[in-house]
Short mmCIF file of C-alpha atoms and ligand atoms in Angstrom, two decimals:
data_model
loop_
_atom_site.label_atom_id
_atom_site.label_comp_id
_atom_site.label_asym_id
_atom_site.label_seq_id
_atom_site.Cartn_x
_atom_site.Cartn_y
_atom_site.Cartn_z
CA MET A 17 -25.64 1.43 -2.51
CA ASP A 18 -28.61 3.69 -1.68
CA TYR A 19 -31.13 2.61 0.97
CA THR A 20 -32.38 6.11 1.78
CA LYS A 21 -35.98 5.44 0.76
CA GLN A 22 -36.22 2.14 2.65
CA ILE A 23 -34.68 3.57 5.84
CA LYS A 24 -37.06 6.55 5.86
CA GLU A 25 -39.98 4.13 5.51
CA ILE A 26 -38.74 1.82 8.27
CA ALA A 27 -38.07 4.69 10.71
CA GLY A 28 -41.43 6.30 9.89
CA LYS A 29 -43.25 3.01 10.56
CA LEU A 30 -41.40 2.47 13.85
CA PHE A 31 -42.40 5.96 15.07
CA SER A 32 -46.00 5.73 13.89
CA GLU A 33 -46.40 2.36 15.67
CA GLU A 34 -44.72 3.89 18.77
CA LYS A 35 -42.08 1.16 18.82
CA ILE A 36 -39.05 3.44 19.30
CA ASP A 37 -38.11 6.65 21.14
CA VAL A 38 -35.16 7.52 18.92
CA PHE A 39 -33.73 6.45 15.55
CA ILE A 40 -29.99 6.73 14.93
CA GLY A 41 -29.10 7.19 11.28
CA TYR A 42 -27.24 9.48 8.87
CA ARG A 43 -28.14 12.84 7.31
CA ASN A 44 -26.38 15.05 4.79
CA SER A 45 -24.00 17.41 6.59
CA GLY A 46 -25.53 20.44 4.87
CA PHE A 47 -22.21 22.16 4.24
CA ASP A 48 -20.35 19.64 2.06
CA GLU A 49 -20.85 16.27 0.32
CA ASN A 50 -20.37 14.28 3.51
CA GLN A 51 -22.85 12.80 5.94
CA VAL A 52 -23.03 13.01 9.72
CA PRO A 53 -24.84 10.87 12.29
CA VAL A 54 -28.28 12.10 13.36
CA LEU A 55 -30.60 11.19 16.24
CA ILE A 56 -34.23 11.45 15.13
CA HIS A 57 -36.83 11.80 17.89
CA HIS A 58 -40.02 12.49 15.92
CA TYR A 59 -41.88 11.03 12.95
CA GLN A 60 -41.87 14.39 11.13
CA ASP A 61 -38.03 14.40 11.06
CA VAL A 62 -37.44 11.02 9.35
CA ASP A 63 -37.13 12.76 6.00
CA GLN A 64 -33.64 13.87 7.06
CA LEU A 65 -32.39 10.29 6.90
CA VAL A 66 -30.08 9.08 4.12
CA PHE A 67 -27.97 5.98 3.51
CA THR A 68 -25.38 5.67 0.74
CA GLU A 69 -21.69 4.77 0.39
CA LYS A 70 -21.00 8.01 2.31
CA SER A 71 -22.62 6.62 5.46
CA VAL A 72 -19.24 5.95 6.97
CA PHE A 73 -19.62 6.26 10.75
CA ASN A 74 -20.28 3.45 13.19
CA LEU A 75 -23.56 4.50 14.82
CA THR A 76 -23.35 1.96 17.64
CA ASN A 77 -21.06 4.45 19.39
CA TYR A 78 -24.18 6.46 20.26
CA LEU A 79 -25.58 3.54 22.25
CA LYS A 80 -23.08 4.13 25.03
CA TYR A 81 -24.25 7.65 25.88
CA GLU A 82 -27.03 8.78 28.22
CA HIS A 83 -29.32 10.10 25.49
CA THR A 84 -30.01 6.58 24.18
CA ARG A 85 -29.42 4.43 27.26
CA ASN A 86 -32.56 2.68 28.50
CA LYS A 87 -34.54 4.00 25.53
CA ARG A 88 -36.08 2.06 22.66
CA VAL A 89 -33.69 2.68 19.79
CA GLY A 90 -33.81 2.00 16.07
CA LEU A 91 -30.49 2.13 14.25
CA VAL A 92 -28.68 1.24 11.04
CA VAL A 93 -25.65 -1.07 11.10
CA LYS A 94 -23.29 -2.21 8.36
CA GLY A 95 -21.35 -5.46 8.80
CA CYS A 96 -18.47 -3.98 10.81
CA ASP A 97 -20.82 -1.87 12.96
CA SER A 98 -22.96 -4.91 13.72
CA ARG A 99 -19.91 -6.81 14.99
CA ALA A 100 -19.33 -3.99 17.50
CA LEU A 101 -22.99 -4.21 18.44
CA ASN A 102 -22.64 -7.96 18.98
CA LEU A 103 -19.81 -7.27 21.43
CA MET A 104 -21.80 -4.55 23.20
CA LEU A 105 -24.65 -7.05 23.60
CA THR A 106 -22.29 -9.75 24.82
CA GLU A 107 -20.62 -7.35 27.26
CA ASN A 108 -24.04 -6.27 28.62
CA GLN A 109 -23.78 -2.67 27.44
CA VAL A 110 -27.10 -2.69 25.60
CA LYS A 111 -30.30 -4.69 25.84
CA ARG A 112 -31.37 -6.49 22.67
CA GLU A 113 -35.07 -6.01 23.51
CA ASN A 114 -34.55 -2.21 23.42
CA LEU A 115 -33.21 -2.24 19.86
CA TYR A 116 -34.67 -2.38 16.38
CA ILE A 117 -31.72 -3.12 14.12
CA VAL A 118 -31.74 -2.32 10.42
CA GLY A 119 -28.89 -4.42 9.04
CA ILE A 120 -27.16 -3.58 5.78
CA ALA A 121 -25.61 -6.05 3.35
CA CYS A 122 -22.83 -3.56 2.77
CA GLU A 123 -21.11 -2.87 -0.54
CA GLY A 124 -18.46 -0.67 1.04
CA VAL A 125 -18.13 3.00 1.91
CA VAL A 126 -15.82 5.61 0.39
CA ASP A 127 -12.96 7.61 1.87
CA GLU A 128 -12.47 11.39 1.62
CA ALA A 129 -10.99 10.97 -1.88
CA GLY A 130 -14.10 9.10 -3.03
CA GLN A 131 -12.24 5.77 -3.27
CA LYS A 132 -13.45 2.60 -1.57
CA ALA A 133 -12.15 2.74 2.02
CA GLN A 134 -9.16 0.51 2.84
CA ASN A 135 -11.03 -1.41 5.55
CA CYS A 136 -13.78 -2.18 3.02
CA LEU A 137 -11.24 -3.69 0.62
CA GLU A 138 -10.17 -6.00 3.46
CA CYS A 139 -13.61 -6.51 5.01
CA VAL A 140 -14.24 -10.05 6.31
CA MET A 141 -17.98 -9.61 6.98
CA PRO A 142 -19.88 -6.97 4.99
CA ASP A 143 -23.33 -8.27 6.01
CA SER A 144 -24.81 -7.29 9.32
CA VAL A 145 -24.46 -10.23 11.74
CA VAL A 146 -27.31 -9.06 13.98
CA PHE A 147 -30.51 -7.46 12.65
CA ASP A 148 -34.31 -7.31 12.73
CA GLU A 149 -34.47 -6.69 9.02
CA MET A 150 -31.77 -6.65 6.37
CA LEU A 151 -31.44 -4.34 3.38
CA GLY A 152 -29.53 -5.56 0.33
CA THR A 153 -28.31 -8.96 -0.76
CA PRO A 154 -25.89 -10.64 1.67
CA SER A 155 -22.58 -11.67 0.10
CA GLY A 156 -21.25 -13.74 3.02
CA LYS A 157 -18.08 -14.02 5.04
CA ARG A 158 -14.77 -13.47 3.28
CA GLU A 159 -11.32 -14.87 3.87
CA TYR A 160 -9.12 -13.02 6.36
CA GLN A 161 -6.07 -11.35 4.84
CA VAL A 162 -3.24 -9.68 6.70
CA ASN A 163 -3.38 -5.92 6.10
CA ALA A 164 -0.75 -4.73 3.57
CA ASP A 165 0.77 -2.17 6.01
CA ILE A 166 1.15 -4.89 8.63
CA ARG A 167 2.80 -7.30 6.16
CA GLU A 168 5.41 -4.61 5.57
CA LEU A 169 5.88 -4.07 9.30
CA ASP A 170 6.40 -7.79 9.84
CA GLY A 171 9.69 -7.52 7.99
CA LYS A 172 11.10 -5.15 10.64
CA GLU A 173 12.99 -6.21 13.79
CA LEU A 174 11.10 -5.57 17.06
CA THR A 175 13.25 -2.55 18.00
CA GLU A 176 12.85 -1.12 14.48
CA ARG A 177 9.11 -1.64 14.74
CA LEU A 178 9.00 0.17 18.08
CA THR A 179 10.92 3.14 16.64
CA TYR A 180 8.60 3.17 13.67
CA PHE A 181 5.47 3.24 15.87
CA GLU A 182 6.95 5.95 18.10
CA GLU A 183 7.64 8.13 15.07
CA VAL A 184 4.26 7.54 13.44
CA PHE A 185 2.37 8.44 16.61
CA GLU A 186 4.54 11.30 17.90
CA ASN A 187 1.91 13.86 16.84
CA CYS A 188 -0.74 12.44 19.14
CA ILE A 189 -2.12 15.39 21.11
CA ARG A 190 -3.85 13.08 23.56
CA CYS A 191 -7.30 14.50 22.93
CA ASN A 192 -8.95 11.08 23.44
CA ALA A 193 -11.20 11.57 20.40
CA CYS A 194 -10.21 8.06 19.28
CA ARG A 195 -11.35 6.51 22.53
CA HIS A 196 -14.57 8.53 22.68
CA SER A 197 -15.48 7.52 19.12
CA CYS A 198 -14.96 3.80 19.72
CA PRO A 199 -18.18 1.97 20.62
CA LEU A 200 -16.15 -0.59 22.55
CA CYS A 201 -14.56 2.02 24.84
CA TYR A 202 -17.42 2.64 27.23
CA CYS A 203 -15.72 2.60 30.67
CA ASP A 204 -16.98 5.37 32.99
CA LYS A 205 -13.49 5.73 34.36
CA CYS A 206 -10.82 5.15 31.75
CA CYS A 207 -7.30 4.23 32.80
CA ILE A 208 -5.70 6.37 30.08
CA ASP A 209 -7.49 9.66 30.85
CA GLN A 210 -4.70 12.08 31.55
CA GLU A 211 -6.67 14.11 34.10
CA THR A 212 -7.95 11.21 36.16
CA SER A 213 -5.54 8.35 35.55
CA THR A 214 -2.95 7.62 38.21
CA LEU A 215 -0.78 6.15 35.44
CA TYR A 216 0.44 9.50 34.17
CA HIS A 217 0.02 12.02 37.03
CA GLY A 218 -1.42 14.52 34.54
CA ALA A 219 1.63 14.31 32.27
CA ASN A 220 1.08 14.94 28.58
CA THR A 221 4.49 14.04 27.20
CA THR A 222 5.20 12.24 23.93
CA SER A 223 6.06 9.06 25.84
CA SER A 224 2.89 9.19 27.96
CA ALA A 225 0.81 9.75 24.80
CA PHE A 226 2.47 6.73 23.16
CA HIS A 227 1.96 4.60 26.26
CA ALA A 228 -1.70 5.64 26.40
CA LEU A 229 -2.21 4.71 22.74
CA MET A 230 -0.55 1.32 23.22
CA THR A 231 -2.68 0.65 26.31
CA TRP A 232 -5.82 1.71 24.45
CA SER A 233 -5.05 -0.56 21.49
CA LEU A 234 -4.43 -3.51 23.83
CA HIS A 235 -7.85 -2.98 25.39
CA LEU A 236 -9.24 -3.40 21.88
CA ALA A 237 -7.15 -6.46 21.00
CA GLY A 238 -9.50 -9.26 19.98
CA ARG A 239 -12.42 -6.77 20.15
CA CYS A 240 -11.68 -4.15 17.46
CA VAL A 241 -13.94 -4.66 14.43
CA ASP A 242 -12.00 -2.38 12.03
CA CYS A 243 -14.80 0.15 11.56
CA ARG A 244 -12.20 2.97 11.74
CA ASN A 245 -14.49 5.33 13.62
CA CYS A 246 -11.46 6.18 15.77
CA GLU A 247 -9.26 7.01 12.79
CA LYS A 248 -11.92 9.27 11.28
CA ALA A 249 -12.14 11.20 14.56
CA CYS A 250 -8.40 11.77 15.02
CA PRO A 251 -7.56 15.47 14.49
CA SER A 252 -3.92 14.56 13.82
CA HIS A 253 -4.95 12.06 11.09
CA LEU A 254 -2.91 9.29 12.70
CA PRO A 255 -3.07 5.80 11.15
CA LEU A 256 -4.56 4.12 14.23
CA HIS A 257 -5.44 1.04 12.20
CA LEU A 258 -1.74 0.07 12.32
CA LEU A 259 -2.07 -0.68 16.05
CA HIS A 260 -5.38 -2.46 15.73
CA LYS A 261 -4.50 -4.46 12.62
CA GLN A 262 -1.24 -5.61 14.23
CA ASN A 263 -3.18 -6.84 17.27
CA GLU A 264 -5.85 -8.39 15.03
CA LYS A 265 -3.18 -10.45 13.25
CA VAL A 266 -1.57 -11.62 16.50
CA VAL A 267 -4.96 -12.62 17.91
CA TYR A 268 -6.03 -14.37 14.69
CA GLU A 269 -2.82 -16.34 14.41
CA ASN A 270 -2.51 -17.29 18.08
CA PHE A 271 -6.08 -17.68 19.35
CA GLN A 272 -7.94 -20.13 17.11
CA GLU A 273 -8.45 -17.63 14.25
CA HIS A 274 -10.56 -15.44 16.52
CA GLN A 275 -12.41 -12.59 14.79
CA ALA A 276 -14.17 -10.00 16.92
CA GLY A 277 -17.94 -9.81 17.22
CA MET A 278 -18.83 -12.41 14.60
CA ILE A 279 -20.94 -14.47 16.97
CA GLU A 280 -23.25 -13.15 19.68
CA GLY A 281 -22.14 -14.42 23.06
CA ASP A 282 -18.51 -14.94 22.00
CA ARG A 283 -16.61 -12.90 24.58
CA GLY A 284 -13.34 -12.78 22.70
CA ALA A 285 -9.83 -14.05 22.91
CA PHE A 286 -8.81 -12.41 26.19
CA TYR A 287 -11.68 -14.03 28.07
CA LYS A 288 -10.63 -17.53 27.03
CA TYR A 289 -7.45 -17.89 29.04
CA SER A 290 -5.78 -21.25 28.83
CA MET A 291 -2.44 -22.43 30.25
CA SER A 292 -1.53 -23.64 26.78
CA ASP A 293 -2.00 -20.23 25.18
CA PRO A 294 1.04 -19.23 23.10
CA ASP A 295 3.09 -16.29 24.38
CA ASP A 296 6.04 -16.03 22.00
CA PHE A 297 4.56 -12.88 20.39
CA ILE A 298 4.92 -10.97 23.67
CA MET A 299 7.72 -8.41 23.54
S1 SF4 B 313 -15.69 -2.60 6.54
FE1 SF4 B 313 -17.18 -3.95 5.53
S2 SF4 B 313 -19.11 -3.65 6.58
FE2 SF4 B 313 -17.75 -1.97 7.19
S3 SF4 B 313 -18.26 -0.32 5.79
FE3 SF4 B 313 -16.58 -1.46 4.83
S4 SF4 B 313 -17.50 -3.07 3.54
FE4 SF4 B 313 -19.08 -2.20 4.88
S1 SF4 B 314 -10.75 0.74 17.84
FE1 SF4 B 314 -11.39 2.01 16.13
S2 SF4 B 314 -11.63 0.58 14.44
FE2 SF4 B 314 -11.60 -0.61 16.31
S3 SF4 B 314 -13.73 -0.87 16.91
FE3 SF4 B 314 -12.96 0.94 17.98
S4 SF4 B 314 -13.47 2.64 16.64
FE4 SF4 B 314 -13.65 0.78 15.41
S1 SF4 B 315 -9.14 2.53 26.81
FE1 SF4 B 315 -9.59 0.79 28.09
S2 SF4 B 315 -10.18 1.67 30.07
FE2 SF4 B 315 -10.35 3.30 28.53
S3 SF4 B 315 -12.49 3.25 27.88
FE3 SF4 B 315 -11.28 1.98 26.44
S4 SF4 B 315 -11.47 -0.11 27.25
FE4 SF4 B 315 -12.06 1.32 28.90
S1 SF4 B 316 -7.59 11.05 18.41
FE1 SF4 B 316 -5.54 11.11 17.57
S2 SF4 B 316 -4.54 12.82 18.57
FE2 SF4 B 316 -6.37 12.35 19.76
S3 SF4 B 316 -5.65 10.91 21.34
FE3 SF4 B 316 -6.36 9.68 19.64
S4 SF4 B 316 -4.54 9.31 18.40
FE4 SF4 B 316 -4.08 11.01 19.77
#
């Protein structure tokens, strides 16, 4: 999967026709084999752009910050990224008319070991679901499968599961990198910020960190698109997907097979309250 040439051409054309103020893409990091996100502001810089199976980050996260807000933005989105973008559009965080979206029919990205990333092996929608032009050949929606780690967890009693989660996440240093790197966490005032939240009174204990993570994951329930931007940002290398994939399964099984961000305008499971909603999964 290499769309470097096409993306340079598209970005160059958008700048020369004065259709965008900024293009969000990927460039080589310059110090290793990896890529990093880049914000291009001028035609003469489009040559920096690349796109391969190492283009791992979800660039829609940059749409929530001041330097792109209310600007005309071009950006590249893979299937999972585009589902986050669909939610940002639905939740009125970005204006569609301000965007030029280069969708990718994604063949999967690689992890640090060079293997296909786990979320790509389980991907339900590799093709961008919202785009102005698409690169690659769409392969269509795939059947949802419960994540292998979650299948294993299902065999544990609730108290065992709680102990397991507490142990797995005990090295959380509460840096909030996970929240900052999630495109769907855009609140100006976040209820889990340790400095500002009245929930914790500034405490940074293991139990407050665990509570904050659980709260965070619940705010993503029915919204998380499994892009794993959060997991890539975590300095403690914590398997945050365990929380999100557990919630994803509960939402899928209990709320009409809901999958986040597939359809523009679909506000998600938590917005569709009904008195007949099941509640036997609640601890
Ligand atoms: S999860 Fe799907 S869309 Fe996202 S990078 Fe992997 S294969 Fe591509
Ligand atoms: S919680 Fe993590 S995996 Fe889910 S959408 Fe946010 S960054 Fe992506
Ligand atoms: S954790 Fe919740 S309150 Fe904080 S930014 Fe995310 S969605 Fe907003
Ligand atoms: S990025 Fe990792 S260490 Fe930092 S708050 Fe999130 S889970 Fe904790």
